[in-house]
XYZ file of C-alpha atoms in Angstrom:
770
model
C 112.415 41.370 29.229
C 113.576 42.639 25.860
C 111.338 40.188 24.030
C 108.297 41.162 26.104
C 108.918 44.855 25.400
C 109.272 44.103 21.705
C 105.994 42.132 21.710
C 104.229 44.969 23.553
C 105.529 47.514 21.005
C 104.432 45.371 18.088
C 100.879 45.286 19.490
C 100.489 49.065 19.457
C 97.593 50.194 17.175
C 99.868 52.527 15.161
C 102.382 49.751 14.457
C 99.617 47.278 13.617
C 97.990 49.743 11.222
C 101.333 50.506 9.534
C 102.078 46.788 9.166
C 98.653 46.128 7.612
C 99.022 48.999 5.160
C 102.548 47.944 4.278
C 101.424 44.396 3.580
C 98.257 45.435 1.691
C 95.466 45.128 4.206
C 92.936 42.504 3.209
C 90.265 44.390 5.187
C 90.052 47.233 2.650
C 87.287 46.454 0.151
C 88.060 48.065 -3.205
C 85.464 49.004 -5.794
C 85.940 47.013 -9.005
C 82.949 48.340 -10.960
C 84.152 50.105 -14.095
C 80.642 51.308 -14.920
C 80.232 53.005 -11.515
C 83.630 54.695 -11.811
C 82.814 55.877 -15.318
C 79.476 57.346 -14.262
C 81.032 59.107 -11.269
C 83.643 60.615 -13.585
C 80.804 61.774 -15.843
C 79.095 63.493 -12.910
C 82.268 65.341 -11.965
C 82.865 66.406 -15.571
C 79.283 67.661 -15.872
C 79.662 69.660 -12.647
C 82.888 71.258 -13.905
C 81.418 72.053 -17.322
C 78.325 73.535 -15.653
C 80.501 75.963 -13.682
C 82.331 76.965 -16.854
C 79.079 77.649 -18.701
C 77.452 79.526 -15.826
C 80.483 81.623 -14.831
C 82.225 81.879 -18.226
C 85.419 80.248 -16.907
C 87.820 77.686 -18.422
C 88.306 75.148 -15.624
C 87.372 72.257 -17.946
C 90.456 72.676 -20.123
C 92.734 71.396 -17.377
C 90.399 69.759 -14.845
C 88.656 67.309 -17.193
C 91.818 65.727 -18.705
C 93.480 65.491 -15.291
C 90.344 63.916 -13.788
C 90.321 61.290 -16.551
C 94.011 60.508 -15.974
C 93.472 60.386 -12.225
C 90.488 58.029 -12.543
C 92.466 55.648 -14.762
C 95.452 55.753 -12.387
C 93.246 55.181 -9.355
C 91.570 52.156 -10.935
C 94.820 50.572 -12.073
C 96.521 50.900 -8.676
C 93.406 50.547 -6.517
C 94.855 47.598 -4.537
C 98.157 49.319 -3.716
C 98.845 51.431 -0.653
C 100.083 54.404 -2.779
C 101.761 56.148 0.156
C 103.789 58.617 -2.001
C 100.647 59.586 -3.940
C 98.766 60.229 -0.686
C 101.533 62.547 0.530
C 101.517 64.457 -2.768
C 97.721 64.768 -2.632
C 97.853 66.111 0.932
C 100.467 68.725 -0.046
C 98.447 69.736 -3.095
C 95.276 70.127 -1.028
C 97.058 72.372 1.465
C 98.356 74.550 -1.382
C 94.868 74.765 -2.893
C 93.402 75.710 0.498
C 96.000 78.451 0.949
C 95.235 79.843 -2.504
C 91.521 79.781 -1.672
C 91.979 81.903 1.457
C 94.162 84.271 -0.553
C 91.380 84.767 -3.109
C 88.880 85.470 -0.335
C 90.684 88.726 0.427
C 89.915 89.967 -3.083
C 86.339 88.689 -3.167
C 84.801 89.908 0.053
C 81.177 89.262 -0.873
C 80.682 86.726 -3.639
C 82.859 83.701 -2.827
C 80.934 81.201 -4.964
C 83.417 81.106 -7.822
C 86.380 80.795 -5.458
C 84.642 77.901 -3.709
C 83.951 76.204 -7.044
C 87.597 76.505 -8.078
C 88.719 75.026 -4.744
C 86.342 72.080 -5.112
C 87.543 71.415 -8.665
C 91.169 71.428 -7.521
C 90.393 69.099 -4.618
C 88.464 66.734 -6.888
C 91.325 66.535 -9.398
C 93.731 65.645 -6.596
C 91.231 63.230 -5.049
C 90.729 61.411 -8.386
C 94.248 59.902 -8.096
C 93.281 57.960 -4.962
C 89.774 56.441 -5.079
C 90.092 52.740 -4.255
C 86.870 52.343 -2.226
C 83.223 52.955 -2.891
C 83.025 55.710 -0.276
C 85.832 57.559 -2.106
C 83.605 57.562 -5.169
C 80.819 58.869 -2.942
C 82.941 61.906 -2.070
C 83.305 62.633 -5.781
C 79.536 62.348 -6.261
C 79.006 64.924 -3.515
C 81.592 67.282 -5.046
C 79.891 66.988 -8.435
C 76.546 67.816 -6.838
C 77.991 70.861 -5.036
C 79.578 72.111 -8.266
C 76.227 71.828 -9.993
C 74.591 73.790 -7.163
C 77.202 76.554 -7.404
C 76.676 76.701 -11.164
C 72.922 76.955 -10.644
C 73.337 80.041 -8.438
C 75.711 81.639 -10.963
C 73.704 80.834 -14.091
C 71.572 83.553 -15.649
C 70.632 81.927 -18.970
C 69.152 78.666 -20.247
C 72.597 77.553 -21.465
C 72.930 75.821 -18.092
C 69.764 73.746 -18.643
C 71.214 71.046 -21.019
C 74.081 70.372 -18.610
C 71.604 70.062 -15.734
C 69.536 67.533 -17.677
C 72.664 65.536 -18.581
C 73.748 65.589 -14.944
C 70.378 64.221 -13.844
C 70.445 61.566 -16.576
C 73.864 60.368 -15.377
C 73.039 60.720 -11.673
C 70.111 58.286 -11.703
C 72.034 55.180 -12.917
C 75.012 56.269 -10.779
C 72.924 56.216 -7.619
C 71.413 52.882 -8.655
C 74.820 51.252 -9.150
C 76.129 52.808 -5.945
C 73.132 51.422 -4.038
C 73.686 47.935 -5.449
C 77.328 48.160 -4.436
C 76.354 49.134 -0.885
C 74.040 46.107 -0.674
C 76.969 43.885 -1.605
C 75.267 42.056 -4.470
C 77.984 39.784 -5.847
C 78.273 38.896 -9.498
C 77.348 35.230 -9.056
C 73.897 36.049 -7.689
C 73.265 38.620 -10.345
C 74.292 36.108 -13.033
C 72.122 33.347 -11.647
C 68.709 34.974 -11.495
C 68.892 38.574 -12.674
C 71.086 38.495 -15.753
C 68.426 39.896 -18.031
C 66.920 42.234 -15.468
C 70.164 44.126 -15.015
C 70.644 44.792 -18.684
C 70.661 48.480 -19.580
C 67.858 48.139 -22.102
C 65.454 46.831 -19.473
C 66.338 49.718 -17.145
C 65.979 52.546 -19.681
C 62.164 52.947 -19.384
C 62.407 53.135 -15.598
C 65.267 55.649 -15.676
C 63.467 57.762 -18.288
C 60.287 57.824 -16.196
C 62.213 58.719 -13.041
C 64.207 61.367 -14.926
C 61.015 62.956 -16.277
C 59.418 62.899 -12.825
C 62.443 64.600 -11.216
C 62.552 67.336 -13.875
C 58.802 67.973 -13.698
C 58.858 68.065 -9.893
C 61.821 70.455 -9.885
C 60.162 72.853 -12.336
C 56.931 72.723 -10.368
C 58.661 73.525 -7.076
C 60.572 76.389 -8.718
C 57.361 77.848 -10.142
C 55.406 77.881 -6.870
C 58.354 78.616 -4.562
C 57.632 81.818 -2.615
C 60.031 84.739 -3.006
C 60.554 85.925 0.554
C 60.835 89.634 1.411
C 64.514 89.468 2.357
C 67.685 87.481 2.012
C 68.754 85.558 5.085
C 72.367 86.731 4.798
C 73.302 90.361 4.287
C 75.960 89.629 1.663
C 75.095 89.882 -2.002
C 76.642 89.187 -5.432
C 79.163 91.842 -6.476
C 81.931 91.893 -9.091
C 85.596 91.973 -8.134
C 86.885 95.403 -7.001
C 87.453 98.085 -9.637
C 90.222 100.575 -9.001
C 89.395 104.215 -9.725
C 92.256 106.517 -10.710
C 92.015 110.257 -10.278
C 89.439 112.328 -8.464
C 85.820 111.420 -9.051
C 83.338 114.279 -8.741
C 80.284 112.539 -10.193
C 79.425 115.473 -12.463
C 80.230 113.785 -15.780
C 77.963 111.244 -17.429
C 79.759 108.866 -19.780
C 77.431 107.605 -22.494
C 79.409 105.351 -24.902
C 77.118 106.285 -27.795
C 77.915 109.996 -27.519
C 81.612 109.533 -26.852
C 81.999 107.273 -29.862
C 79.981 109.396 -32.321
C 80.809 112.877 -31.086
C 78.326 115.698 -31.371
C 77.268 115.389 -35.007
C 74.046 113.502 -34.499
C 73.470 113.808 -30.780
C 72.987 116.432 -28.173
C 76.379 116.419 -26.553
C 79.259 114.463 -25.131
C 77.693 113.790 -21.775
C 79.064 116.815 -19.974
C 76.051 119.047 -20.481
C 78.105 121.757 -22.135
C 76.554 121.633 -25.619
C 73.309 123.204 -26.759
C 70.390 120.795 -27.044
C 67.617 120.711 -29.619
C 69.647 120.168 -32.781
C 67.967 117.758 -35.254
C 69.697 114.393 -35.507
C 69.459 110.627 -35.418
C 69.384 108.393 -32.332
C 72.259 106.015 -31.699
C 71.664 102.407 -32.786
C 72.763 100.871 -29.477
C 72.442 103.428 -26.678
C 69.363 105.167 -25.348
C 69.556 108.904 -26.032
C 68.070 109.883 -22.665
C 70.888 108.613 -20.451
C 72.765 111.905 -20.322
C 72.751 115.180 -18.456
C 70.781 116.589 -21.417
C 67.995 114.882 -23.348
C 67.435 116.051 -26.911
C 63.951 114.992 -28.041
C 64.483 116.393 -31.546
C 66.159 113.140 -32.619
C 64.602 110.513 -34.889
C 65.226 106.831 -35.555
C 65.231 103.600 -33.577
C 67.665 101.298 -31.796
C 68.679 97.780 -32.753
C 67.469 95.459 -29.970
C 70.135 93.803 -27.843
C 70.273 92.475 -24.304
C 72.021 94.916 -21.958
C 71.494 93.392 -18.505
C 69.812 90.653 -16.495
C 68.071 91.387 -13.210
C 67.138 89.081 -10.361
C 64.616 90.891 -8.209
C 62.168 90.003 -5.465
C 59.533 92.134 -7.185
C 58.897 93.423 -10.673
C 59.807 97.068 -11.068
C 60.954 99.974 -13.207
C 64.762 100.017 -13.225
C 65.192 103.756 -12.696
C 68.331 105.438 -14.105
C 68.003 109.248 -13.834
C 65.508 112.122 -13.834
C 65.330 115.617 -15.375
C 63.893 118.764 -13.853
C 64.343 121.530 -16.490
C 62.382 121.539 -19.752
C 64.207 123.231 -22.663
C 61.453 123.348 -25.276
C 62.960 120.504 -27.296
C 64.108 118.250 -24.511
C 65.323 118.171 -20.937
C 68.365 118.829 -18.798
C 69.488 118.341 -15.220
C 69.756 121.883 -13.856
C 71.794 120.885 -10.795
C 74.179 118.519 -12.544
C 77.140 120.146 -10.805
C 75.606 119.589 -7.372
C 76.202 115.907 -6.626
C 77.238 114.035 -3.501
C 79.963 111.392 -3.484
C 79.745 108.427 -1.113
C 82.670 106.166 -0.221
C 82.557 102.625 1.085
C 84.750 100.855 3.589
C 87.790 99.061 2.083
C 86.586 95.887 3.825
C 83.051 95.915 2.470
C 81.190 96.582 -0.762
C 78.259 98.129 1.114
C 77.407 101.818 0.636
C 74.563 103.353 2.623
C 72.273 105.834 0.879
C 69.723 108.299 2.227
C 66.415 107.688 0.442
C 63.829 110.494 0.531
C 61.530 110.372 3.520
C 58.018 109.006 2.988
C 55.118 108.312 5.303
C 53.819 105.545 3.028
C 54.148 101.907 3.959
C 57.300 100.471 2.382
C 58.734 97.114 1.463
C 62.370 96.088 1.130
C 63.202 94.776 -2.354
C 66.579 93.245 -3.212
C 67.752 93.402 -6.827
C 70.924 91.995 -8.387
C 71.998 93.408 -11.748
C 74.424 91.773 -14.179
C 75.493 93.938 -17.108
C 75.622 92.095 -20.444
C 76.579 94.997 -22.760
C 78.330 98.305 -22.115
C 76.150 100.981 -20.481
C 76.730 104.581 -19.305
C 78.103 105.214 -15.835
C 74.541 105.569 -14.535
C 73.456 102.843 -12.108
C 69.945 101.403 -12.673
C 68.002 100.669 -9.484
C 64.433 100.532 -8.218
C 63.203 103.761 -6.659
C 64.208 104.714 -3.116
C 67.489 102.730 -2.849
C 68.892 102.586 0.675
C 71.917 100.292 0.220
C 74.085 99.416 -2.750
C 76.809 96.783 -3.031
C 79.070 98.076 -5.815
C 82.630 97.142 -6.854
C 84.024 100.708 -7.035
C 85.220 102.445 -3.842
C 83.007 105.489 -4.469
C 79.733 106.400 -6.193
C 77.796 109.645 -6.584
C 74.159 110.632 -5.986
C 72.589 113.572 -7.831
C 69.737 115.824 -6.713
C 67.211 113.783 -8.737
C 68.090 110.598 -6.762
C 70.118 109.092 -9.612
C 73.176 106.944 -8.905
C 76.448 107.414 -10.817
C 79.562 105.276 -11.090
C 83.146 106.479 -11.600
C 83.401 104.161 -14.633
C 81.026 103.002 -17.324
C 79.092 99.809 -16.599
C 80.992 97.202 -18.606
C 80.101 93.660 -19.562
C 79.901 91.111 -16.701
C 79.789 93.809 -14.005
C 77.508 92.697 -11.159
C 76.077 94.742 -8.297
C 73.198 94.555 -5.825
C 70.748 97.221 -4.679
C 68.373 97.176 -1.698
C 65.451 99.567 -2.135
C 62.840 100.607 0.395
C 60.006 100.848 -2.131
C 56.787 102.543 -0.944
C 53.450 100.832 -1.509
C 51.250 102.567 -4.044
C 48.085 103.051 -1.992
C 45.628 104.832 -4.253
C 43.311 105.837 -1.410
C 46.082 107.417 0.658
C 47.662 109.196 -2.314
C 44.232 110.534 -3.244
C 44.152 112.340 0.107
C 47.490 114.095 -0.452
C 47.409 117.883 -0.004
C 48.884 120.578 -2.244
C 51.118 121.954 0.498
C 54.376 121.619 -1.460
C 57.777 122.445 0.089
C 59.581 125.454 -1.322
C 62.405 123.452 -2.919
C 59.834 121.332 -4.774
C 58.029 124.356 -6.182
C 61.324 125.959 -7.174
C 62.512 123.184 -9.490
C 59.475 121.145 -10.572
C 56.936 123.758 -11.676
C 59.114 125.337 -14.386
C 57.443 125.736 -17.796
C 58.344 128.064 -20.699
C 56.161 131.202 -20.413
C 55.515 131.126 -24.173
C 53.450 127.946 -23.938
C 52.226 128.050 -20.316
C 48.846 129.799 -20.892
C 47.924 127.666 -23.904
C 48.836 124.368 -22.202
C 47.071 125.372 -18.987
C 43.862 126.277 -20.830
C 43.766 122.925 -22.661
C 44.545 120.994 -19.465
C 41.742 122.694 -17.545
C 39.313 122.023 -20.394
C 40.229 118.333 -20.343
C 39.759 118.114 -16.577
C 36.441 119.951 -16.819
C 35.100 116.965 -18.742
C 36.172 114.580 -15.952
C 32.659 113.796 -14.630
C 31.063 114.050 -18.035
C 33.246 111.227 -19.364
C 32.327 108.926 -16.464
C 35.876 108.589 -15.261
C 34.611 107.770 -11.776
C 34.935 104.136 -12.771
C 38.684 104.595 -12.445
C 38.617 105.540 -8.794
C 36.728 106.174 -5.600
C 38.641 109.400 -4.862
C 37.408 112.943 -5.347
C 37.890 114.336 -8.864
C 39.910 117.212 -7.404
C 42.699 115.022 -6.023
C 46.192 115.201 -7.534
C 46.235 111.461 -8.112
C 42.956 111.348 -10.048
C 43.837 114.379 -12.153
C 47.109 112.765 -13.132
C 45.449 109.452 -13.942
C 42.841 111.133 -16.124
C 45.349 113.245 -18.043
C 47.581 110.228 -18.669
C 44.594 108.181 -19.860
C 43.463 111.088 -22.063
C 46.838 111.242 -23.831
C 46.815 107.479 -24.389
C 43.399 107.571 -26.034
C 43.485 110.836 -28.013
C 47.057 110.903 -29.354
C 49.030 108.305 -31.288
C 52.524 107.074 -32.114
C 53.315 106.951 -35.875
C 54.338 103.577 -37.295
C 57.401 105.026 -39.026
C 59.776 106.819 -36.644
C 60.605 109.406 -39.306
C 56.933 110.335 -39.805
C 57.345 112.780 -36.905
C 58.917 115.875 -38.492
C 61.866 117.595 -36.878
C 61.065 120.619 -34.748
C 61.905 123.966 -36.224
C 64.323 126.284 -34.459
C 61.655 128.225 -32.541
C 59.110 125.436 -32.298
C 58.206 123.904 -28.923
C 57.816 120.139 -28.545
C 54.765 120.211 -26.248
C 52.940 122.789 -28.358
C 53.613 120.881 -31.592
C 52.496 117.608 -29.980
C 49.194 118.925 -28.616
C 48.062 121.307 -31.335
C 49.862 120.382 -34.546
C 50.928 116.746 -34.908
C 48.441 115.169 -32.468
C 51.090 112.678 -31.359
C 54.784 111.892 -31.404
C 57.492 109.593 -30.063
C 56.727 107.490 -26.929
C 58.910 109.721 -24.739
C 57.089 112.814 -26.082
C 53.926 111.610 -24.319
C 55.710 111.703 -20.957
C 57.120 115.164 -21.658
C 53.665 116.474 -22.539
C 52.049 114.984 -19.417
C 54.780 116.502 -17.238
C 54.221 119.970 -18.728
C 50.426 119.701 -18.478
C 50.706 118.880 -14.771
C 53.134 121.743 -14.174
C 50.810 124.138 -15.961
C 48.116 123.561 -13.286
C 50.524 123.703 -10.350
C 51.326 119.986 -9.823
C 55.099 119.349 -9.407
C 56.372 116.760 -11.877
C 59.609 115.661 -13.508
C 60.705 113.314 -16.298
C 62.296 110.020 -15.226
C 64.191 107.684 -17.584
C 65.012 104.025 -17.064
C 64.223 100.487 -18.157
C 60.961 98.579 -18.059
C 61.189 95.234 -16.195
C 62.033 93.427 -19.442
C 61.111 89.892 -20.401
C 60.799 87.521 -17.475
C 62.390 84.100 -18.015
C 60.417 81.607 -15.872
C 63.186 79.000 -16.149
C 65.979 81.218 -14.775
C 63.894 83.536 -12.580
C 65.555 86.596 -14.129
C 64.355 89.625 -16.067
C 66.115 89.962 -19.438
C 66.411 93.696 -20.191
C 67.172 95.086 -23.668
C 68.250 98.539 -24.787
C 64.824 98.982 -26.438
C 63.214 98.630 -22.984
C 64.507 102.099 -22.075
C 61.971 104.921 -22.041
C 60.825 107.947 -20.026
C 57.834 108.420 -17.716
C 56.380 111.174 -15.553
C 57.039 111.299 -11.818
C 54.601 113.298 -9.681
C 55.313 114.595 -6.194
C 52.830 113.907 -3.385
C 53.515 115.782 -0.115
C 54.609 113.430 2.694
C 54.514 110.424 0.316
C 57.212 111.278 -2.216
C 57.486 110.638 -5.970
C 55.275 108.183 -7.881
C 55.452 107.454 -11.616
C 52.688 107.513 -14.248
C 52.994 106.185 -17.796
C 50.995 108.028 -20.510
C 52.556 106.094 -23.421
C 50.029 104.120 -25.525
C 50.171 100.323 -25.130
C 51.973 100.739 -21.807
C 50.318 100.074 -18.420
C 48.945 103.310 -16.963
C 50.588 102.456 -13.650
C 54.145 101.102 -14.033
C 55.164 97.996 -12.050
C 55.021 98.961 -8.380
C 54.503 97.517 -4.914
C 50.755 97.274 -4.551
C 50.069 93.835 -3.069
C 51.789 90.668 -1.895
C 53.968 89.176 -4.618
C 54.960 86.033 -2.760
C 54.238 83.746 -5.691
C 55.543 86.161 -8.315
C 57.328 83.470 -10.332
C 54.117 81.470 -10.686
C 52.279 84.575 -11.861
C 55.044 85.449 -14.325
C 55.063 81.878 -15.611
C 51.328 82.062 -16.287
C 51.782 85.386 -18.105
C 54.447 83.741 -20.263
C 52.157 80.796 -21.080
C 49.175 83.079 -21.717
C 51.204 84.970 -24.304
C 51.126 81.874 -26.515
C 47.378 81.283 -26.206
C 44.523 82.907 -28.175
C 42.893 85.833 -26.393
C 39.487 84.092 -25.844
C 41.204 81.059 -24.309
C 43.338 83.285 -22.086
C 40.271 85.216 -20.926
C 38.354 82.016 -20.144
C 41.251 80.522 -18.179
C 41.787 83.793 -16.305
C 38.127 83.789 -15.254
C 38.253 80.133 -14.177
C 41.513 80.464 -12.248
C 40.385 83.792 -10.808
C 37.187 82.237 -9.474
C 39.093 79.261 -8.033
C 41.693 81.434 -6.300
C 39.002 83.767 -5.000
C 37.052 80.863 -3.529
C 40.174 79.294 -2.019
C 41.267 82.624 -0.536
C 37.871 83.215 1.024
C 37.774 79.678 2.425
C 41.226 80.042 3.992
C 40.338 83.452 5.438
C 37.093 82.062 6.898
C 38.945 79.094 8.403
C 41.559 81.223 10.164
C 38.860 83.651 11.313
C 37.335 80.804 13.355
C 40.348 80.841 15.699
C 39.649 84.464 16.568
C 36.115 83.692 17.843
C 36.937 82.332 21.279
C 37.039 78.741 22.518
C 34.032 77.720 20.442
C 35.712 78.968 17.291
C 38.958 77.195 18.166
C 37.139 73.885 18.784
C 35.159 74.304 15.544
C 38.333 74.977 13.622
C 40.166 71.991 15.083
C 37.172 69.712 14.437
C 36.941 70.923 10.862
C 40.678 70.487 10.324
C 40.582 66.939 11.731
C 37.578 66.045 9.540
C 39.282 67.418 6.434
C 42.457 65.523 7.281
C 40.513 62.273 7.758
C 38.669 62.545 4.455
C 41.904 63.564 2.762
C 43.639 60.458 4.121
C 40.667 58.286 3.140
C 40.695 59.703 -0.375
C 44.442 59.158 -0.624
C 44.109 55.508 0.416
C 41.272 54.880 -2.026
C 43.188 56.586 -4.814
C 46.237 54.401 -4.153
C 44.068 51.297 -4.161
C 42.517 52.335 -7.471
C 45.944 52.946 -8.994
C 47.155 49.593 -7.701
C 44.097 47.806 -9.109
C 44.505 49.565 -12.460
C 48.186 48.629 -12.577
C 47.480 45.001 -11.679
C 44.813 44.685 -14.366
C 47.353 45.553 -17.057
C 49.928 42.925 -15.966
C 50.330 39.517 -17.650
C 48.513 36.722 -15.729
C 51.702 35.226 -14.240
C 53.037 38.612 -13.233
C 49.659 39.505 -11.667
C 49.582 36.327 -9.595
C 53.143 36.883 -8.405
C 52.401 40.498 -7.377
C 49.189 39.430 -5.570
C 51.222 36.906 -3.633
C 53.806 39.583 -2.655
C 51.063 41.939 -1.480
C 49.497 39.209 0.653
C 52.809 38.241 2.282
C 53.522 41.924 2.958
C 50.283 42.140 4.967
C 51.506 39.138 6.993
C 54.648 41.028 8.045
C 57.178 39.574 5.607
C 57.484 41.860 2.584
C 60.045 41.313 -0.151
C 63.076 43.620 -0.115
C 63.688 45.307 -3.507
C 67.235 43.948 -3.582
C 66.095 40.321 -3.131
C 65.597 38.060 -6.119
C 62.379 35.978 -6.267
C 64.263 32.778 -5.400
C 66.152 34.398 -2.519
C 62.861 35.604 -1.128
C 61.317 32.128 -1.462
C 64.189 30.642 0.580
C 63.648 33.196 3.373
C 59.905 32.413 3.467
C 60.581 28.830 4.712
C 62.078 30.356 7.886
C 58.966 32.431 8.741
C 55.914 30.532 7.439
C 54.571 26.998 7.873
C 55.809 24.499 5.240
C 52.460 24.382 3.414
C 52.377 28.165 2.913
C 56.077 28.361 2.103
C 55.711 25.573 -0.461
C 53.007 27.452 -2.388
C 55.031 30.698 -2.308
C 58.080 28.788 -3.551
C 56.116 27.213 -6.437
C 54.741 30.595 -7.537
C 58.201 32.170 -7.330
C 59.781 29.301 -9.306
C 57.058 29.545 -11.950
C 57.491 33.328 -12.177
C 61.278 33.065 -12.692
C 60.857 30.296 -15.281
C 58.256 32.355 -17.143
C 60.100 35.664 -17.078
C 63.682 34.525 -17.589
C 63.285 31.088 -19.161
C 60.298 31.694 -21.430
C 58.405 28.650 -20.026
C 54.599 28.572 -19.930
C 53.344 28.114 -16.337
C 50.352 26.056 -15.242
C 48.316 29.094 -14.196
C 45.136 27.182 -13.391
C 46.898 24.896 -10.914
C 48.824 27.779 -9.323
C 45.679 29.897 -8.936
C 43.832 26.976 -7.359
C 46.598 26.410 -4.800
C 46.740 30.124 -4.095
C 42.987 30.429 -3.499
C 42.985 27.403 -1.196
C 45.872 28.900 0.742
C 44.060 32.215 1.177
C 40.865 30.464 2.338
C 42.716 28.442 4.955
C 44.517 31.490 6.351
C 41.402 33.664 6.358
C 39.719 31.462 9.012
């Protein structure tokens, strides 16, 4: 009874498994390939380095050496059970998982970096126990995930070389892993494929495949549509920033003014100093990002990148606006009247109240990453409705500008969702002049000393509207607000100029007015002076306007999908108020688009359009014009054809049947063309092969049509042996002779009897064709 119980206990699955592990189970197949292990280690290292480059971290300093040690250890003891190591790995993974959940509490929105760190920790632990091929497969997957995380974090081309290296290593890794899965033993490889498996013979194939993958990836990225909204309502945001003390939002912190004091600038950002003093602009910071804007400064900034923006649509990154003109600049008259908004401690999301508009709108998501220090003013597209910001509170002024409790420092990231109105020229042309009282109170102010003179000139310019054939600009009535503004902006662009030397514009005297000097004395000025003059001209004839300052979209990088914004991209424009529709900007600065980037049409394929603009910048103007005309005609024709096709389905049953018939016919001819094209490529490829190789490939194509194709992993001689089991002896004999001759020619350098082989092959085909 005791013996039977003992035998029953020994047959339990748990006991059997423990006994097999304790004795070194012969069923576990270990991976002995040093080359595969080395390539897998390279993939993991590339994934870790990619994260470091993209996120500016230092994981590689400890993860790479430990991964190398772990890989060596795992290979040396790959046939041992390593029970203590497995226990240590399990404990380490639990600790890493606990630390990961702890970090999640501090990173409520953007968990990508925390996930990458967890994966790196798990991979380092996993590297100490990788006896089997599938264990190496786990490492390959981790390396691929790390590369994907790095790709979402990367904002520059510094990530590109690591991506290319990863792809170059991944291709031979997958090839070796596939051969290992097929179970190709070394004896077979030695016997018939010794030369074929050499690295030198594989390099052309890997290079071609590598080039194809890169080209396909870039092509997909270029034509990939940018959808109107993110699928998840969580967006990239920096780690939380603690704010000490009470934040009122009244102070604007411009690092340029704080550092240099009041000697050369208009103030320290508090609005308490008198503007209009002559001086020099700061080398790094735009002079207009302050509660007061002194336009009696001269000089220029040194270009530097200040932020990178990922946006679903190109736009003007608006910073702040001014309502009161001082004669030599601008100021925010209601700077003390701001509203502070707090967010929940469990979320980065802050809801805003954008001005009401009856225009059609589109949601645009933008993510900003600060590269160099900026004032505590938050750039955003117009009409923001949500902001994901790392501070617990922000402020909103009366000119719809956003303010932070702290200056925007390097590496700060935030996301804005704007409800941007479409710029419909026809609808805006119908806008009335029934302005609300609060609009007329603040946005029609103009110094009485210059008002009559500016008004008289403005009316004279508009009186020549029809005479100058400006109707080509629009279909709206010449009396509309929109058309008046367009004409005045275009007039300033054409009749006034910007001097080449910034100091060629003389300083304004103590009692001299900027607008008056621009229009009647200097006939030009600084770029921002144009916007000031347009704003005052509009106010002089009763059209509410204000000055808005911000950044142009910047330089679009087609390889990262981001806009690179520099400090020199900052400038001021004119915003005009249209009753019921809200504020819309106009740009009177020469060499700038008259209408700034706005939502006018579908921008689904915006990256493709931006990529073409980037390429066109390198081409001569005549070539660019010719290509634009060609591509424009092609796209117009394609668009009309697609519209006509879909219109068929709206014409009843007859239209539906016509559409389906047409679609089926097109599909048939497309398939027929594809087949013929493949046959032509195959024929062209065959014609370039050596005679023996061509005969061998013709034989493989014929056998494939008979239902017995050669597997890529089979050698020619292995395939010939299988043929005897599926074909009559006469057919199998000819296939075997051709295969033997092919192997002898390719690997042994022997000259085959091609005439005899071709004769046998032709006879065989004739017999089987009857």
